[in-house]
Amino acid sequence: MGSKAHDILLRNLELHLQLTSEEVDAVTALPIQLAQVERGDVIVREGDKPETSFLLVTGFACTFKVSGAGDRQIMAVHVPGDLPDLQSLHIETLDAGVSAISACELGYIRHTDLRQLCLEHPRIAAILWRLTLIDAAIFKEWVLNVGRRSATQRLAHLICEIYVRLDRIGLVEQGICSIPLTQVELADCTGLSVVHLNRSMQELRANGLVRWHGKTVEVPNWQNLAKAGDFDATFLHLKPSANWLWT
Amino acid sequence: MGSKAHDILLRNLELHLQLTSEEVDAVTALPIQLAQVERGDVIVREGDKPETSFLLVTGFACTFKVSGAGDRQIMAVHVPGDLPDLQSLHIETLDAGVSAISACELGYIRHTDLRQLCLEHPRIAAILWRLTLIDAAIFKEWVLNVGRRSATQRLAHLICEIYVRLDRIGLVEQGICSIPLTQVELADCTGLSVVHLNRSMQELRANGLVRWHGKTVEVPNWQNLAKAGDFDATFLHLKPSANWLWT
DNA sequence: CGTTCTCTTGAATCAATTCAAGGCTGGTGG
DNA sequence: CCACCAGCCTTGAATTGATTCAAGAGAACG
């Protein structure tokens, strides 16, 4: 107990609420089963009925669905610390798949253990609930993004979101971070064709808003990119209010 | 206590889990403040920090956001029994507004009362959490709908969703129901322009898939409409598994 | 060192938007 | 009771944004 996976999980939880030492102990005592997956692997599929949820310890993953015509739409990008299928704790059947965008380390946690933790520690239950609500907030923003923004805006907005979330977990240095998404995947995030996504990317580059080569992404001027992407980080709910759970 | 609002709420909760008599009593004892709003009224705004959540007792509402360019995108349609801003229980600032699509009766419930209820009745907490997860499942499906389906499919899919949800609460009779959405609102749900939405509607009509006149909507052949809209109701999670919370 | 992704480009096509205008309906006031 | 207004629906035509198709260049991998 007390592995790297526990550390990542605790760090994520404590971004939302300062835990008591009993709470920290309870989380640390959680059995976590480690596993690895390769880039492109499907971790869980739509229709699965898992009895565990997994913590993304390292690497990138995405939540996706496939239309009847066979087109893929990605609806969430996951970064280390995320619990991409936590919803399965209270909804038996998965309504979307999760696949690995890069090689990933995963930590599987049994639902029975999570339920027990929630019963004994209602504040942890509240944080986990909150995490799923933030996921929902991101989905809403994506509906707006895909439904009402231009191709360039969509891409800029997506880059902003990933950038902010990476920054939060310390994965951005001097405006540079590593984002292992291919243009095919970016297209599937934004509801565009690959060709058009490529042209949108070139437009961002031409305007000096991003430098994206391979996996290395540089944002020379955050303000400009945020403006181009109609991006306002409020929907990410990065900070809980001081008096959450106290009123 | 024991108003129409309580009945609607209880009926919704019991669609997910059979409540014990203590649980029913606890819900019935919940103070609910009734209110009315007119068609078009904004009930809560993006950025609000409410200390209550509201139950939609009668009428239709929608969750929406507005892009920087001023375009509206609707990301959820709400029917009686829904708790459209339940998320505010654990996220202080609302990331989307809710507005009334028809005249509505609302029942406001204080967060403090809901939190107390959750602490004393963990199974009710689980149901409420589940409700927010189902909302999230719907958002995901909407990302797919808006991102990867054709105009006609999007509209057909939307009609299917509303139809199924109305049917579930007994608001469909012989394939006919009342849906007070205008074409402007349908366009805002599907990420289309009004003109194009109108043409998509005509296509559905021409193919005998829907009869939509004013607020009266008839679905002559459910199978055909579902097929045209690439619709599979799984994502609505209408029925919990038999052993939810028991494993 | 070939194979397979990934990225890029040009050209033709198509889906959806915009612009503009007219018709319908239900409600309101003269 | 009728005239008028506002909101909603419908239509046509021009335009634009995005897709598709096709093909080549570059990078990554065993």
XYZ file of C-alpha atoms (C1' of nucleotides) in Angstrom:
554
model
C 0.000 0.000 0.000
C 1.080 3.548 -0.539
C 2.127 3.096 -4.161
C 2.624 5.675 -6.871
C -1.004 5.043 -7.880
C -2.180 5.999 -4.382
C -0.100 9.155 -4.544
C -1.624 10.199 -7.855
C -5.112 9.490 -6.574
C -4.571 11.391 -3.343
C -3.104 14.342 -5.175
C -6.154 14.488 -7.402
C -8.590 14.242 -4.490
C -6.758 16.894 -2.518
C -7.106 19.337 -5.374
C -10.755 19.369 -4.359
C -10.728 19.068 -0.599
C -8.055 18.936 2.091
C -8.314 15.412 3.485
C -8.049 14.468 7.143
C -5.421 11.952 8.131
C -8.093 9.257 8.566
C -9.298 9.945 5.070
C -5.780 9.769 3.683
C -5.296 6.460 5.470
C -8.516 5.090 4.066
C -7.495 5.989 0.527
C -4.004 4.625 1.059
C -5.473 1.344 2.262
C -7.456 0.933 -0.944
C -6.321 -2.149 -2.891
C -5.186 -0.990 -6.320
C -4.325 -3.475 -9.026
C -1.734 -2.127 -11.444
C -1.784 -2.840 -15.177
C -0.259 -1.524 -18.373
C -1.782 -0.980 -21.774
C -0.310 -0.008 -25.117
C -1.154 2.929 -27.327
C -4.406 2.186 -29.170
C -5.629 -0.503 -26.776
C -9.277 -0.342 -25.823
C -9.367 -0.369 -22.027
C -13.118 -0.729 -21.567
C -15.793 -1.017 -24.222
C -19.253 0.424 -24.585
C -21.605 -2.216 -23.217
C -19.151 -3.591 -20.660
C -20.356 -4.098 -17.094
C -17.164 -3.672 -15.110
C -16.894 -4.374 -11.398
C -13.924 -2.076 -11.106
C -13.066 1.468 -12.088
C -9.583 2.457 -13.104
C -7.279 5.292 -12.250
C -5.133 6.629 -15.046
C -1.720 6.690 -13.353
C 0.402 7.759 -16.331
C -0.359 8.334 -19.997
C -3.283 9.668 -21.987
C -6.636 8.046 -22.728
C -9.908 9.068 -24.318
C -13.611 8.312 -23.972
C -15.289 7.632 -27.302
C -18.370 6.355 -29.036
C -18.872 5.115 -32.575
C -21.851 6.090 -34.722
C -23.893 3.581 -36.680
C -22.022 4.699 -39.793
C -18.745 3.767 -38.107
C -17.460 7.268 -37.384
C -15.695 7.730 -34.094
C -16.356 10.675 -31.822
C -14.137 11.319 -28.848
C -15.926 13.087 -25.991
C -13.198 13.338 -23.397
C -9.437 13.308 -23.144
C -8.032 11.893 -19.914
C -4.800 12.842 -18.213
C -2.946 11.220 -15.282
C -5.022 11.256 -12.088
C -8.344 10.892 -13.902
C -10.875 8.157 -13.197
C -12.305 7.775 -16.698
C -14.991 5.193 -15.968
C -15.891 6.131 -12.414
C -19.490 6.408 -13.614
C -19.678 2.614 -13.658
C -19.854 2.782 -9.876
C -23.541 3.707 -10.175
C -24.451 2.840 -13.761
C -24.047 -0.801 -14.596
C -23.544 -0.683 -18.356
C -20.886 1.543 -19.906
C -22.284 3.905 -22.501
C -18.903 4.710 -24.023
C -15.544 3.061 -24.465
C -12.186 4.253 -23.201
C -9.023 3.707 -25.184
C -5.369 4.433 -24.608
C -3.929 7.314 -26.611
C -0.433 6.549 -25.410
C 0.988 3.675 -23.414
C -0.641 3.942 -19.975
C -0.257 2.657 -16.472
C -3.611 1.906 -14.901
C -4.708 1.202 -11.356
C -7.853 -0.864 -11.015
C -10.016 -0.316 -7.938
C -12.944 -2.577 -7.086
C -16.389 -1.027 -6.898
C -17.049 -2.807 -3.623
C -14.026 -1.091 -2.112
C -15.047 2.282 -3.516
C -18.595 1.903 -2.199
C -17.296 0.998 1.219
C -14.982 4.015 1.159
C -17.913 6.268 0.222
C -20.080 4.917 3.022
C -17.396 5.376 5.651
C -16.120 8.695 4.332
C -18.931 10.852 2.983
C -16.550 13.685 2.181
C -14.605 11.406 -0.135
C -17.911 10.350 -1.680
C -18.629 14.023 -2.253
C -15.283 14.531 -3.990
C -15.826 11.526 -6.250
C -19.315 12.724 -7.079
C -17.840 16.125 -7.810
C -15.291 14.568 -10.165
C -18.073 13.009 -12.213
C -19.890 16.352 -12.250
C -16.810 18.058 -13.645
C -16.653 15.399 -16.352
C -20.245 16.293 -17.162
C -19.356 19.994 -17.287
C -16.667 19.185 -19.833
C -19.107 17.181 -21.958
C -21.454 20.172 -21.990
C -18.685 22.452 -23.147
C -17.841 19.944 -25.871
C -21.436 19.959 -27.122
C -21.110 23.730 -27.463
C -17.693 23.399 -29.042
C -18.736 20.875 -31.657
C -22.176 22.385 -32.195
C -21.490 26.085 -32.453
C -17.833 26.898 -33.026
C -15.827 27.104 -36.248
C -13.200 24.496 -37.043
C -10.309 26.684 -35.923
C -12.041 27.677 -32.729
C -12.811 24.061 -31.919
C -9.218 23.042 -32.254
C -7.912 26.041 -30.311
C -10.450 25.365 -27.569
C -9.429 21.735 -27.311
C -5.759 22.625 -27.085
C -6.550 25.169 -24.366
C -8.446 22.605 -22.333
C -5.719 19.980 -22.489
C -3.067 22.577 -21.810
C -4.795 23.879 -18.686
C -5.407 20.404 -17.342
C -1.800 19.380 -17.913
C -0.594 22.571 -16.315
C -2.638 21.787 -13.247
C -0.848 18.492 -12.682
C 2.555 20.031 -13.357
C 3.048 18.731 -16.885
C 3.652 22.093 -18.554
C 6.991 23.836 -18.450
C 7.546 27.248 -19.983
C 4.589 26.936 -22.266
C 5.643 23.521 -23.532
C 3.993 20.175 -22.942
C 3.730 16.764 -24.519
C 0.371 15.841 -26.059
C 0.435 12.479 -27.834
C -2.724 13.029 -29.908
C -2.494 12.496 -33.654
C -4.444 14.651 -36.068
C -6.860 11.765 -36.598
C -7.618 11.854 -32.888
C -7.877 15.635 -32.813
C -10.346 15.372 -35.691
C -12.382 12.820 -33.741
C -12.431 15.180 -30.744
C -13.683 18.113 -32.776
C -16.113 16.375 -35.111
C -14.064 17.326 -38.177
C -12.439 15.386 -41.003
C -8.681 14.837 -40.780
C -8.046 16.939 -43.845
C -9.932 19.871 -42.467
C -8.371 19.486 -39.068
C -4.969 19.619 -40.688
C -5.874 22.892 -42.363
C -7.176 24.320 -39.104
C -3.938 23.362 -37.407
C -1.996 25.142 -40.105
C -4.086 28.218 -39.558
C -3.278 28.205 -35.850
C 0.376 27.766 -36.684
C 0.327 30.525 -39.288
C -1.163 32.864 -36.712
C 1.555 31.982 -34.241
C -0.928 30.495 -31.773
C 0.612 27.037 -31.384
C 3.679 25.141 -32.372
C 2.744 21.505 -32.636
C 5.309 19.072 -33.965
C 5.038 15.401 -33.189
C 4.014 15.249 -29.554
C 5.597 18.503 -28.534
C 3.183 21.364 -28.189
C 4.167 24.912 -27.431
C 1.775 27.715 -26.665
C 3.739 30.940 -27.193
C 0.927 33.205 -26.011
C -1.775 31.775 -23.861
C -4.069 34.819 -24.035
C -4.134 34.771 -27.803
C -4.872 31.075 -28.039
C -7.638 31.315 -25.448
C -9.152 34.186 -27.386
C -8.958 32.301 -30.676
C -10.639 29.301 -29.061
C -13.349 31.255 -27.234
C -11.935 29.549 -24.158
C -12.861 30.329 -20.568
C -11.629 27.809 -18.012
C -14.605 28.245 -15.682
C -16.246 25.040 -16.898
C -13.270 23.022 -15.647
C -14.100 24.001 -12.062
C -10.461 23.904 -11.079
C -10.989 25.264 -7.596
C -13.767 24.364 -5.195
C -15.234 27.217 -3.206
C -13.806 27.735 0.244
C -17.009 26.699 1.964
C -17.963 23.676 -0.077
C -19.668 21.118 2.181
C -19.738 23.664 4.985
C -22.958 25.544 4.457
C -45.579 18.139 3.041
C -46.584 15.438 0.651
C -47.320 17.772 -2.263
C -47.534 17.039 -5.955
C -43.851 18.015 -6.150
C -42.949 15.326 -3.629
C -44.931 12.780 -5.619
C -43.104 13.631 -8.825
C -39.754 13.464 -7.081
C -40.531 10.149 -5.399
C -41.764 8.667 -8.653
C -38.516 9.651 -10.335
C -36.358 8.246 -7.541
C -38.296 4.998 -7.445
C -37.632 4.446 -11.128
C -34.083 3.783 -9.971
C -34.442 2.030 -6.653
C -37.330 0.785 -4.554
C -37.289 3.020 -1.478
C -37.890 1.867 2.063
C -40.667 3.541 4.018
C -38.100 5.517 6.046
C -36.577 6.775 2.834
C -39.983 7.734 1.461
C -40.707 9.590 4.696
C -37.405 11.432 4.511
C -38.093 12.579 0.977
C -41.642 13.531 1.844
C -40.358 15.625 4.737
C -38.132 17.642 2.413
C -39.169 21.299 2.334
C -39.982 22.178 -1.274
C -40.654 25.750 -2.288
C -42.990 25.979 -5.271
C -42.651 28.576 -8.013
C -43.847 29.215 -11.526
C -42.029 30.524 -14.564
C -43.199 31.531 -18.002
C -42.084 30.204 -21.358
C -38.701 31.733 -22.224
C -37.767 32.697 -18.665
C -34.209 31.964 -17.653
C -34.440 29.958 -14.424
C -30.738 29.917 -13.535
C -27.853 31.515 -15.372
C -24.337 30.410 -16.152
C -22.185 31.843 -13.387
C -24.884 31.692 -10.712
C -24.005 30.188 -7.347
C -27.352 28.847 -6.178
C -27.960 27.457 -2.704
C -30.891 25.443 -3.944
C -31.571 22.990 -6.737
C -34.925 22.780 -8.421
C -37.230 19.982 -9.396
C -39.073 20.412 -12.662
C -42.601 19.549 -11.571
C -44.428 20.284 -14.815
C -43.356 21.728 -18.157
C -40.229 21.593 -20.276
C -36.867 23.278 -19.734
C -33.450 23.176 -21.345
C -29.813 23.542 -20.325
C -27.867 25.849 -22.614
C -24.675 27.782 -23.131
C -23.900 30.696 -25.403
C -20.720 30.953 -27.466
C -18.598 34.065 -27.619
C -20.154 34.825 -31.003
C -23.580 34.801 -29.355
C -24.840 31.485 -30.726
C -26.873 29.378 -28.351
C -26.325 25.666 -27.954
C -28.780 23.594 -25.982
C -27.201 20.544 -24.368
C -30.144 18.994 -22.560
C -33.911 18.989 -22.659
C -35.630 18.489 -19.322
C -38.978 16.852 -18.661
C -41.103 16.699 -15.490
C -39.332 14.913 -12.648
C -35.869 16.114 -13.690
C -33.470 17.991 -11.415
C -31.755 20.152 -14.041
C -29.208 21.861 -11.793
C -28.598 19.148 -9.245
C -24.900 19.470 -10.081
C -24.804 22.699 -8.093
C -24.955 20.524 -4.980
C -21.243 19.820 -5.396
C -20.047 22.437 -7.880
C -20.458 25.970 -6.688
C -20.629 27.890 -9.951
C -23.090 26.905 -12.659
C -21.418 26.256 -15.989
C -24.641 26.474 -17.992
C -27.990 28.188 -17.776
C -31.411 26.606 -17.633
C -34.394 28.192 -19.295
C -38.071 27.372 -19.506
C -39.248 26.039 -22.857
C -42.876 26.121 -21.732
C -44.533 27.522 -18.642
C -43.197 25.424 -15.774
C -43.918 24.651 -12.150
C -40.731 24.362 -10.144
C -39.960 23.034 -6.700
C -36.898 24.530 -5.036
C -35.006 22.354 -2.567
C -32.220 23.743 -0.392
C -28.775 22.251 -0.753
C -28.455 21.985 3.001
C -31.556 19.802 3.085
C -30.318 17.668 0.209
C -26.908 17.207 1.828
C -28.537 16.176 5.076
C -30.742 13.719 3.209
C -27.685 12.244 1.467
C -25.814 11.835 4.741
C -28.699 10.132 6.475
C -29.766 8.043 3.501
C -26.791 6.874 1.449
C -29.034 4.956 -0.929
C -30.809 8.175 -1.836
C -27.422 9.807 -2.299
C -26.554 6.987 -4.671
C -29.724 7.582 -6.687
C -29.066 11.310 -6.937
C -25.489 10.656 -7.971
C -26.805 8.194 -10.530
C -29.182 10.843 -11.897
C -26.269 13.188 -12.547
C -24.369 10.338 -14.208
C -27.264 9.701 -16.544
C -27.268 13.395 -17.431
C -23.592 12.988 -18.278
C -24.368 9.946 -20.426
C -26.847 12.065 -22.367
C -24.279 14.829 -22.881
C -21.864 12.265 -24.296
C -24.462 11.017 -26.718
C -25.130 14.612 -27.761
C -21.454 15.180 -28.505
C -21.647 12.177 -30.834
C -24.928 13.396 -32.281
C -23.719 16.887 -33.046
C -20.211 15.814 -34.005
C -20.774 12.837 -36.256
C -24.355 12.552 -37.485
C -26.069 14.154 -40.479
C -28.676 16.842 -39.988
C -31.600 14.465 -40.464
C -30.118 11.877 -38.150
C -29.513 14.494 -35.476
C -33.097 15.611 -35.525
C -34.471 12.078 -35.604
C -32.198 11.124 -32.720
C -33.338 14.081 -30.660
C -36.993 13.295 -31.247
C -36.382 9.688 -30.258
C -34.733 10.722 -27.015
C -37.497 13.079 -25.978
C -40.137 10.585 -27.022
C -38.648 7.776 -24.944
C -38.234 9.985 -21.908
C -41.799 11.251 -22.149
C -43.072 7.724 -22.618
C -41.317 6.690 -19.436
C -43.231 9.216 -17.365
C -46.529 8.370 -19.037
C -46.745 11.367 -21.364
C -47.112 9.433 -24.618
C -50.412 7.980 -25.742
C -50.725 5.928 -28.889
C -47.608 7.319 -30.396
C -48.638 10.905 -29.729
C -47.124 13.392 -27.316
C -46.815 17.115 -26.796
C -43.367 18.638 -27.303
C -43.363 22.433 -27.007
C -40.030 23.006 -28.755
C -39.941 25.448 -31.657
C -37.729 24.883 -34.667
C -35.348 27.533 -33.371
C -34.922 25.459 -30.224
C -34.568 22.216 -32.151
C -31.870 23.911 -34.227
C -30.087 24.974 -31.038
C -30.225 21.377 -29.779
C -28.737 19.945 -32.948
C -26.158 22.610 -33.774
C -27.908 23.495 -37.041
C -29.326 26.682 -38.526
C -33.091 27.113 -38.369
C -33.381 26.992 -42.128
C -31.590 23.707 -42.364
C -33.441 22.278 -39.434
C -36.682 23.115 -41.159
C -35.554 21.201 -44.233
C -34.499 18.227 -42.149
C -37.913 18.217 -40.481
C -39.553 18.199 -43.874
C -37.447 15.259 -44.874
C -38.554 13.299 -41.822
C -42.161 14.197 -42.594
C -41.809 13.258 -46.272
C -40.485 9.857 -45.215
C -43.425 9.352 -42.889
C -41.186 9.236 -39.821
C -42.839 11.995 -37.769
C -45.878 14.193 -37.869
C -45.008 17.381 -36.075
C -47.519 20.203 -36.111
C -47.434 22.919 -33.481
C -46.716 21.082 -30.258
C -48.288 17.813 -31.274
C -45.846 15.150 -32.288
C -46.804 11.769 -33.632
C -44.407 8.927 -34.290
C -46.232 6.530 -36.602
C -43.480 3.912 -36.578
C -41.005 3.912 -33.764
C -38.629 1.394 -35.335
C -38.222 3.436 -38.468
C -37.568 6.676 -36.628
C -35.043 5.020 -34.337
C -33.283 3.590 -37.376
C -33.248 6.942 -39.165
C -31.802 8.585 -36.052
C -29.203 5.883 -35.336
C -30.913 5.723 -31.948
C -30.294 3.117 -29.268
C -31.805 3.926 -25.883
C -29.036 2.236 -23.891
C -27.382 5.543 -23.060
C -30.504 6.661 -21.190
C -29.962 3.893 -18.622
C -33.684 3.554 -18.054
C -33.418 0.528 -15.805
C -30.889 -0.046 -13.077
C -29.522 -3.557 -12.819
C -31.240 -5.807 -10.311
C -28.234 -5.926 -8.040
C -27.164 -2.294 -8.070
C -25.712 -1.398 -4.651
C -25.823 -5.054 -3.629
C -22.563 -6.486 -4.841
C 14.852 -1.172 -45.968
C 10.409 -1.958 -46.792
C 5.914 -1.237 -44.308
C 2.876 1.411 -41.938
C 1.313 5.450 -39.796
C 1.035 10.334 -39.969
C 0.949 14.615 -42.123
C 0.203 17.473 -46.130
C -1.642 19.272 -50.578
C -4.885 20.112 -54.537
C -9.226 19.698 -56.706
C -14.041 18.456 -57.028
C -18.146 17.981 -54.567
C -21.525 18.406 -51.159
C -23.826 19.798 -46.985
C -25.111 23.480 -44.455
C -25.317 28.525 -43.797
C -26.685 33.009 -44.900
C -29.594 36.277 -46.853
C -33.988 37.663 -48.132
C -38.726 37.399 -48.343
C -43.402 35.672 -47.879
C -47.085 33.082 -45.514
C -49.323 31.302 -41.514
C -51.191 31.520 -36.832
C -52.601 33.149 -32.443
C -53.134 36.933 -29.576
C -54.255 41.965 -28.692
C -56.378 46.187 -29.016
C -59.182 49.410 -31.619
C -65.390 41.653 -35.028
C -61.715 42.786 -37.672
C -57.007 44.645 -38.292
C -52.646 44.358 -36.961
C -48.495 42.554 -34.885
C -45.225 39.202 -33.402
C -43.476 34.858 -33.433
C -42.996 30.813 -36.045
C -42.625 28.258 -40.216
C -41.416 27.893 -45.041
C -39.146 28.749 -49.577
C -35.510 30.027 -53.085
C -30.973 31.419 -54.361
C -26.227 32.521 -53.508
C -22.368 31.505 -50.796
C -19.303 29.311 -47.726
C -17.280 25.883 -44.923
C -16.245 21.296 -44.705
C -15.907 16.679 -46.822
C -14.297 13.450 -49.995
C -11.096 11.615 -53.096
C -6.563 10.968 -54.519
C -1.883 11.051 -54.078
C 2.673 12.110 -52.387
C 6.109 13.207 -48.683
C 7.934 12.438 -44.229
C 8.690 9.922 -39.926
C 8.657 5.820 -37.122
C 9.252 0.773 -36.540
C 10.641 -3.628 -36.731
